[in-house]
Amino acid sequence: NAGVTQTPKFRVLKTGQSMTLLCAQDMNHEYMYWYRQDPGMGLRLIHYSVGEGTTAKGEVPDGYNVSRLKKQNFLLGLESAAPSQTSVYFCASNDRDSAGYGYTFGSGTRLTVV
Amino acid sequence: RKEVEQDPGPFNVPEGATVAFNCTYSNSASQSFFWYRQDCRKEPKLLMSVYSSGNEDGRFTAQLNRASQYISLLIRDSKLSDSATYLCVVTNTGNQFYFGTGTSLTVIP
């Protein structure tokens, strides 16, 4: 059971380039989330989804877009990368039944924008 | 005001010591509470949920004080392997999780 898988694990982008981060979960969870983690800031929610075909903005959505075309996948896109988007990105999932048990996180994507 | 606040530490304690972390939350309607552990350059992993009656898992004890809006984590007989960052997490009615910035613990031989 793989849990939550994120790809890629590392990436270096030039300012203005675009990329997509993929999150895949095999636990049939309804809810999926994208967070970024920066030193001294903790984990901040970018976007989330409460089911296939739905997305919603979190605390820091600007500069990012997301899609949830299939229940098991949640994609995070950066259309025009900026140095301020240098961060570690974590995907997480859970569902109504497991909400009391917290999230399952992916192993993270380390993104550097130069 | 932040949803969740933690003392960032660092806490440096000798092996075998007892150490306690506190975390305060701002929303009195918060529903679920957790402690997560995060090792350097790794993802956060659930350490334990925190129940109103308090709960214990081996050397770890978590407590919730709704009146004062704080949760605590007590680690007894600290091991070198306990060195990590401990994140306090609180959820609201919308199943949205709010993370503290974490408390760093180093257990020294």
PDB file of C-alpha atoms in Angstrom:
ATOM      1  CA  ASN A   1       0.000   0.000   0.000  1.00  0.00           C
ATOM      2  CA  ALA A   2       1.795   3.119  -1.264  1.00  0.00           C
ATOM      3  CA  GLY A   3      -0.383   5.686   0.560  1.00  0.00           C
ATOM      4  CA  VAL A   4       0.293   9.136  -0.879  1.00  0.00           C
ATOM      5  CA  THR A   5       2.878   9.489  -3.628  1.00  0.00           C
ATOM      6  CA  GLN A   6       4.254  12.806  -4.857  1.00  0.00           C
ATOM      7  CA  THR A   7       6.235  13.405  -8.009  1.00  0.00           C
ATOM      8  CA  PRO A   8       8.739  14.821  -8.612  1.00  0.00           C
ATOM      9  CA  LYS A   9      10.725  14.794  -5.359  1.00  0.00           C
ATOM     10  CA  PHE A  10      13.040  17.627  -6.394  1.00  0.00           C
ATOM     11  CA  ARG A  11      12.905  20.296  -9.064  1.00  0.00           C
ATOM     12  CA  VAL A  12      14.754  23.461  -9.980  1.00  0.00           C
ATOM     13  CA  LEU A  13      12.875  25.972 -12.125  1.00  0.00           C
ATOM     14  CA  LYS A  14      13.838  29.250 -13.690  1.00  0.00           C
ATOM     15  CA  THR A  15      11.651  32.264 -12.986  1.00  0.00           C
ATOM     16  CA  GLY A  16       8.704  32.273 -15.355  1.00  0.00           C
ATOM     17  CA  GLN A  17       8.740  28.555 -16.107  1.00  0.00           C
ATOM     18  CA  SER A  18       5.729  26.398 -15.444  1.00  0.00           C
ATOM     19  CA  MET A  19       5.385  22.977 -13.883  1.00  0.00           C
ATOM     20  CA  THR A  20       2.871  20.539 -12.444  1.00  0.00           C
ATOM     21  CA  LEU A  21       3.250  18.591  -9.227  1.00  0.00           C
ATOM     22  CA  LEU A  22       1.384  15.302  -9.083  1.00  0.00           C
ATOM     23  CA  CYS A  23      -0.149  13.751  -5.992  1.00  0.00           C
ATOM     24  CA  ALA A  24      -1.618  10.260  -6.125  1.00  0.00           C
ATOM     25  CA  GLN A  25      -3.311   8.349  -3.305  1.00  0.00           C
ATOM     26  CA  ASP A  26      -4.510   4.763  -3.265  1.00  0.00           C
ATOM     27  CA  MET A  27      -6.632   4.886  -0.100  1.00  0.00           C
ATOM     28  CA  ASN A  28      -9.844   5.999  -1.806  1.00  0.00           C
ATOM     29  CA  HIS A  29      -9.822   9.207   0.249  1.00  0.00           C
ATOM     30  CA  GLU A  30     -12.335  11.914  -0.601  1.00  0.00           C
ATOM     31  CA  TYR A  31     -10.282  14.869   0.592  1.00  0.00           C
ATOM     32  CA  MET A  32      -6.929  15.952  -0.746  1.00  0.00           C
ATOM     33  CA  TYR A  33      -4.771  18.952   0.095  1.00  0.00           C
ATOM     34  CA  TRP A  34      -1.707  20.831  -1.051  1.00  0.00           C
ATOM     35  CA  TYR A  35       0.463  22.573   1.535  1.00  0.00           C
ATOM     36  CA  ARG A  36       3.693  24.485   1.374  1.00  0.00           C
ATOM     37  CA  GLN A  37       6.175  24.554   4.220  1.00  0.00           C
ATOM     38  CA  ASP A  38       8.610  27.388   4.742  1.00  0.00           C
ATOM     39  CA  PRO A  39      11.019  27.992   7.636  1.00  0.00           C
ATOM     40  CA  GLY A  40       9.295  29.748  10.523  1.00  0.00           C
ATOM     41  CA  MET A  41       5.924  29.700   8.735  1.00  0.00           C
ATOM     42  CA  GLY A  42       4.738  26.168   9.314  1.00  0.00           C
ATOM     43  CA  LEU A  43       2.500  24.356   6.889  1.00  0.00           C
ATOM     44  CA  ARG A  44       0.160  26.597   4.945  1.00  0.00           C
ATOM     45  CA  LEU A  45      -2.768  25.351   2.897  1.00  0.00           C
ATOM     46  CA  ILE A  46      -2.644  26.273  -0.800  1.00  0.00           C
ATOM     47  CA  HIS A  47      -5.699  24.518  -2.244  1.00  0.00           C
ATOM     48  CA  TYR A  48      -7.806  21.549  -1.329  1.00  0.00           C
ATOM     49  CA  SER A  49     -10.465  19.266  -2.763  1.00  0.00           C
ATOM     50  CA  VAL A  50     -13.397  17.559  -1.078  1.00  0.00           C
ATOM     51  CA  GLY A  51     -14.089  15.213  -3.957  1.00  0.00           C
ATOM     52  CA  GLU A  52     -13.521  14.424  -7.603  1.00  0.00           C
ATOM     53  CA  GLY A  53     -14.122  17.471  -9.748  1.00  0.00           C
ATOM     54  CA  THR A  54     -14.070  19.934  -6.838  1.00  0.00           C
ATOM     55  CA  THR A  55     -11.383  22.355  -5.697  1.00  0.00           C
ATOM     56  CA  ALA A  56     -11.241  25.222  -3.226  1.00  0.00           C
ATOM     57  CA  LYS A  57      -8.767  27.904  -2.182  1.00  0.00           C
ATOM     58  CA  GLY A  58      -6.807  27.660   0.993  1.00  0.00           C
ATOM     59  CA  GLU A  59      -4.758  30.246   2.866  1.00  0.00           C
ATOM     60  CA  VAL A  60      -2.154  30.999   0.151  1.00  0.00           C
ATOM     61  CA  PRO A  61      -3.652  30.169  -3.286  1.00  0.00           C
ATOM     62  CA  ASP A  62      -2.163  32.982  -5.383  1.00  0.00           C
ATOM     63  CA  GLY A  63       0.139  31.806  -8.160  1.00  0.00           C
ATOM     64  CA  TYR A  64      -1.155  28.226  -8.056  1.00  0.00           C
ATOM     65  CA  ASN A  65      -3.898  26.272  -9.771  1.00  0.00           C
ATOM     66  CA  VAL A  66      -5.192  22.782  -9.067  1.00  0.00           C
ATOM     67  CA  SER A  67      -7.279  20.077 -10.671  1.00  0.00           C
ATOM     68  CA  ARG A  68      -8.927  16.913  -9.389  1.00  0.00           C
ATOM     69  CA  LEU A  69     -10.132  15.112 -12.511  1.00  0.00           C
ATOM     70  CA  LYS A  70      -9.783  11.693 -10.896  1.00  0.00           C
ATOM     71  CA  LYS A  71     -10.465  10.864  -7.278  1.00  0.00           C
ATOM     72  CA  GLN A  72      -7.002   9.449  -6.724  1.00  0.00           C
ATOM     73  CA  ASN A  73      -5.042  12.365  -8.238  1.00  0.00           C
ATOM     74  CA  PHE A  74      -4.640  15.986  -7.213  1.00  0.00           C
ATOM     75  CA  LEU A  75      -2.454  18.183  -9.411  1.00  0.00           C
ATOM     76  CA  LEU A  76      -0.823  21.444  -8.389  1.00  0.00           C
ATOM     77  CA  GLY A  77       0.255  23.785 -11.166  1.00  0.00           C
ATOM     78  CA  LEU A  78       2.562  26.772 -11.193  1.00  0.00           C
ATOM     79  CA  GLU A  79       1.915  28.757 -14.351  1.00  0.00           C
ATOM     80  CA  SER A  80       4.776  31.244 -14.014  1.00  0.00           C
ATOM     81  CA  ALA A  81       7.152  30.333 -11.223  1.00  0.00           C
ATOM     82  CA  ALA A  82       8.554  33.032  -8.942  1.00  0.00           C
ATOM     83  CA  PRO A  83      11.420  32.836  -6.414  1.00  0.00           C
ATOM     84  CA  SER A  84       8.824  33.316  -3.635  1.00  0.00           C
ATOM     85  CA  GLN A  85       7.467  29.880  -4.560  1.00  0.00           C
ATOM     86  CA  THR A  86      10.696  28.198  -3.496  1.00  0.00           C
ATOM     87  CA  SER A  87       9.443  25.854  -0.819  1.00  0.00           C
ATOM     88  CA  VAL A  88       8.730  22.285   0.180  1.00  0.00           C
ATOM     89  CA  TYR A  89       5.323  21.161  -1.054  1.00  0.00           C
ATOM     90  CA  PHE A  90       3.359  18.438   0.703  1.00  0.00           C
ATOM     91  CA  CYS A  91       0.244  16.694  -0.479  1.00  0.00           C
ATOM     92  CA  ALA A  92      -2.071  15.075   2.055  1.00  0.00           C
ATOM     93  CA  SER A  93      -5.340  13.157   2.057  1.00  0.00           C
ATOM     94  CA  ASN A  94      -8.062  11.950   4.382  1.00  0.00           C
ATOM     95  CA  ASP A  95     -11.813  11.387   4.316  1.00  0.00           C
ATOM     96  CA  ARG A  96     -14.851  11.864   6.508  1.00  0.00           C
ATOM     97  CA  ASP A  97     -14.413   8.535   8.192  1.00  0.00           C
ATOM     98  CA  SER A  98     -10.736   9.066   8.946  1.00  0.00           C
ATOM     99  CA  ALA A  99     -10.851  12.799   9.716  1.00  0.00           C
ATOM    100  CA  GLY A 100     -10.406  12.001  13.369  1.00  0.00           C
ATOM    101  CA  TYR A 101      -7.220  10.185  12.518  1.00  0.00           C
ATOM    102  CA  GLY A 102      -5.465  13.041  10.806  1.00  0.00           C
ATOM    103  CA  TYR A 103      -3.834  13.232   7.429  1.00  0.00           C
ATOM    104  CA  THR A 104      -1.623  10.944   5.433  1.00  0.00           C
ATOM    105  CA  PHE A 105       1.143  12.991   3.849  1.00  0.00           C
ATOM    106  CA  GLY A 106       3.247  12.409   0.795  1.00  0.00           C
ATOM    107  CA  SER A 107       7.023  12.622   1.141  1.00  0.00           C
ATOM    108  CA  GLY A 108       7.199  16.128  -0.313  1.00  0.00           C
ATOM    109  CA  THR A 109       8.532  17.985  -3.335  1.00  0.00           C
ATOM    110  CA  ARG A 110      11.458  20.328  -2.871  1.00  0.00           C
ATOM    111  CA  LEU A 111      11.132  23.141  -5.384  1.00  0.00           C
ATOM    112  CA  THR A 112      13.714  25.828  -5.995  1.00  0.00           C
ATOM    113  CA  VAL A 113      12.945  28.752  -8.292  1.00  0.00           C
ATOM    114  CA  VAL A 114      16.013  30.681  -9.438  1.00  0.00           C
TER     115      VAL A 114
ATOM    116  CA  ARG B   1      -4.099  36.079  15.352  1.00  0.00           C
ATOM    117  CA  LYS B   2      -2.724  32.694  14.334  1.00  0.00           C
ATOM    118  CA  GLU B   3      -5.021  29.707  14.625  1.00  0.00           C
ATOM    119  CA  VAL B   4      -2.348  27.685  16.394  1.00  0.00           C
ATOM    120  CA  GLU B   5       0.703  28.882  18.296  1.00  0.00           C
ATOM    121  CA  GLN B   6       3.641  26.919  19.588  1.00  0.00           C
ATOM    122  CA  ASP B   7       6.905  27.760  21.282  1.00  0.00           C
ATOM    123  CA  PRO B   8       9.475  27.012  18.547  1.00  0.00           C
ATOM    124  CA  GLY B   9      12.140  26.020  21.060  1.00  0.00           C
ATOM    125  CA  PRO B  10      14.656  24.584  20.585  1.00  0.00           C
ATOM    126  CA  PHE B  11      14.373  22.249  23.511  1.00  0.00           C
ATOM    127  CA  ASN B  12      17.662  20.482  24.232  1.00  0.00           C
ATOM    128  CA  VAL B  13      17.280  17.778  26.862  1.00  0.00           C
ATOM    129  CA  PRO B  14      19.459  14.911  28.099  1.00  0.00           C
ATOM    130  CA  GLU B  15      18.487  11.316  27.496  1.00  0.00           C
ATOM    131  CA  GLY B  16      16.054  10.086  30.080  1.00  0.00           C
ATOM    132  CA  ALA B  17      14.601  13.516  30.783  1.00  0.00           C
ATOM    133  CA  THR B  18      10.932  14.435  30.746  1.00  0.00           C
ATOM    134  CA  VAL B  19       9.939  17.257  28.423  1.00  0.00           C
ATOM    135  CA  ALA B  20       6.615  18.970  27.815  1.00  0.00           C
ATOM    136  CA  PHE B  21       5.340  21.076  24.933  1.00  0.00           C
ATOM    137  CA  ASN B  22       2.289  23.293  24.935  1.00  0.00           C
ATOM    138  CA  CYS B  23       0.242  24.640  22.090  1.00  0.00           C
ATOM    139  CA  THR B  24      -2.580  27.178  22.159  1.00  0.00           C
ATOM    140  CA  TYR B  25      -5.403  27.541  19.648  1.00  0.00           C
ATOM    141  CA  SER B  26      -7.640  30.525  18.965  1.00  0.00           C
ATOM    142  CA  ASN B  27     -10.925  29.005  17.772  1.00  0.00           C
ATOM    143  CA  SER B  28     -13.050  27.756  20.643  1.00  0.00           C
ATOM    144  CA  ALA B  29     -15.107  25.705  18.172  1.00  0.00           C
ATOM    145  CA  SER B  30     -12.110  23.616  17.097  1.00  0.00           C
ATOM    146  CA  GLN B  31     -13.028  19.976  16.909  1.00  0.00           C
ATOM    147  CA  SER B  32     -10.055  17.638  16.605  1.00  0.00           C
ATOM    148  CA  PHE B  33      -6.541  17.893  17.918  1.00  0.00           C
ATOM    149  CA  PHE B  34      -3.363  16.088  17.017  1.00  0.00           C
ATOM    150  CA  TRP B  35       0.356  15.981  17.565  1.00  0.00           C
ATOM    151  CA  TYR B  36       2.505  15.251  14.525  1.00  0.00           C
ATOM    152  CA  ARG B  37       6.191  14.462  14.420  1.00  0.00           C
ATOM    153  CA  GLN B  38       8.385  15.714  11.600  1.00  0.00           C
ATOM    154  CA  ASP B  39      11.944  14.539  11.094  1.00  0.00           C
ATOM    155  CA  CYS B  40      14.412  16.688   9.215  1.00  0.00           C
ATOM    156  CA  ARG B  41      13.561  16.851   5.500  1.00  0.00           C
ATOM    157  CA  LYS B  42      10.718  14.372   5.892  1.00  0.00           C
ATOM    158  CA  GLU B  43       6.947  14.594   5.840  1.00  0.00           C
ATOM    159  CA  PRO B  44       4.929  15.068   9.038  1.00  0.00           C
ATOM    160  CA  LYS B  45       3.634  11.845  10.547  1.00  0.00           C
ATOM    161  CA  LEU B  46       0.800  11.453  13.013  1.00  0.00           C
ATOM    162  CA  LEU B  47       2.113  10.872  16.510  1.00  0.00           C
ATOM    163  CA  MET B  48      -1.167  10.820  18.373  1.00  0.00           C
ATOM    164  CA  SER B  49      -4.639  12.246  18.490  1.00  0.00           C
ATOM    165  CA  VAL B  50      -5.599  14.267  21.558  1.00  0.00           C
ATOM    166  CA  TYR B  51      -8.841  13.442  23.312  1.00  0.00           C
ATOM    167  CA  SER B  52     -10.759  15.466  25.874  1.00  0.00           C
ATOM    168  CA  SER B  53     -10.066  12.862  28.528  1.00  0.00           C
ATOM    169  CA  GLY B  54      -6.374  12.842  27.740  1.00  0.00           C
ATOM    170  CA  ASN B  55      -4.571   9.873  26.298  1.00  0.00           C
ATOM    171  CA  GLU B  56      -1.324   8.021  26.667  1.00  0.00           C
ATOM    172  CA  ASP B  57       0.744   5.980  24.255  1.00  0.00           C
ATOM    173  CA  GLY B  58       3.786   4.487  25.910  1.00  0.00           C
ATOM    174  CA  ARG B  59       6.098   7.329  26.928  1.00  0.00           C
ATOM    175  CA  PHE B  60       3.867   9.948  25.321  1.00  0.00           C
ATOM    176  CA  THR B  61       0.917  11.650  27.018  1.00  0.00           C
ATOM    177  CA  ALA B  62      -1.346  14.200  25.349  1.00  0.00           C
ATOM    178  CA  GLN B  63      -3.872  16.401  27.095  1.00  0.00           C
ATOM    179  CA  LEU B  64      -6.513  18.872  25.999  1.00  0.00           C
ATOM    180  CA  ASN B  65      -7.770  21.817  28.022  1.00  0.00           C
ATOM    181  CA  ARG B  66     -10.770  23.260  26.192  1.00  0.00           C
ATOM    182  CA  ALA B  67     -11.432  25.956  28.779  1.00  0.00           C
ATOM    183  CA  SER B  68      -7.969  27.437  28.326  1.00  0.00           C
ATOM    184  CA  GLN B  69      -7.692  26.368  24.684  1.00  0.00           C
ATOM    185  CA  TYR B  70      -4.408  24.551  24.833  1.00  0.00           C
ATOM    186  CA  ILE B  71      -3.085  21.084  24.232  1.00  0.00           C
ATOM    187  CA  SER B  72       0.045  19.554  25.629  1.00  0.00           C
ATOM    188  CA  LEU B  73       2.445  16.732  24.873  1.00  0.00           C
ATOM    189  CA  LEU B  74       4.560  15.117  27.557  1.00  0.00           C
ATOM    190  CA  ILE B  75       7.462  12.851  26.649  1.00  0.00           C
ATOM    191  CA  ARG B  76       8.917  10.758  29.458  1.00  0.00           C
ATOM    192  CA  ASP B  77      12.299   9.015  29.476  1.00  0.00           C
ATOM    193  CA  SER B  78      13.443  10.818  26.323  1.00  0.00           C
ATOM    194  CA  LYS B  79      15.345   8.790  23.735  1.00  0.00           C
ATOM    195  CA  LEU B  80      17.803  10.010  21.132  1.00  0.00           C
ATOM    196  CA  SER B  81      15.271   8.894  18.523  1.00  0.00           C
ATOM    197  CA  ASP B  82      12.732  11.390  19.890  1.00  0.00           C
ATOM    198  CA  SER B  83      14.759  14.231  18.358  1.00  0.00           C
ATOM    199  CA  ALA B  84      12.433  15.857  15.825  1.00  0.00           C
ATOM    200  CA  THR B  85      10.062  18.755  15.357  1.00  0.00           C
ATOM    201  CA  TYR B  86       6.657  18.317  16.958  1.00  0.00           C
ATOM    202  CA  LEU B  87       3.708  19.962  15.248  1.00  0.00           C
ATOM    203  CA  CYS B  88       0.464  20.825  16.963  1.00  0.00           C
ATOM    204  CA  VAL B  89      -2.588  20.481  14.696  1.00  0.00           C
ATOM    205  CA  VAL B  90      -6.157  21.650  15.191  1.00  0.00           C
ATOM    206  CA  THR B  91      -9.185  21.162  12.941  1.00  0.00           C
ATOM    207  CA  ASN B  92     -12.285  23.278  12.569  1.00  0.00           C
ATOM    208  CA  THR B  93     -15.832  22.336  11.617  1.00  0.00           C
ATOM    209  CA  GLY B  94     -14.896  22.331   7.928  1.00  0.00           C
ATOM    210  CA  ASN B  95     -12.323  19.557   8.310  1.00  0.00           C
ATOM    211  CA  GLN B  96      -9.596  22.108   7.662  1.00  0.00           C
ATOM    212  CA  PHE B  97      -6.379  21.420   9.511  1.00  0.00           C
ATOM    213  CA  TYR B  98      -4.308  24.220  11.053  1.00  0.00           C
ATOM    214  CA  PHE B  99      -0.684  23.537  11.837  1.00  0.00           C
ATOM    215  CA  GLY B 100       1.537  25.171  14.378  1.00  0.00           C
ATOM    216  CA  THR B 101       5.033  26.127  13.293  1.00  0.00           C
ATOM    217  CA  GLY B 102       6.489  23.295  15.344  1.00  0.00           C
ATOM    218  CA  THR B 103       8.657  22.836  18.414  1.00  0.00           C
ATOM    219  CA  SER B 104      12.163  21.525  17.889  1.00  0.00           C
ATOM    220  CA  LEU B 105      13.435  18.866  20.284  1.00  0.00           C
ATOM    221  CA  THR B 106      16.985  17.569  20.481  1.00  0.00           C
ATOM    222  CA  VAL B 107      17.768  14.779  22.904  1.00  0.00           C
ATOM    223  CA  ILE B 108      21.412  14.832  23.912  1.00  0.00           C
ATOM    224  CA  PRO B 109      23.395  11.694  24.846  1.00  0.00           C
TER     225      PRO B 109
END
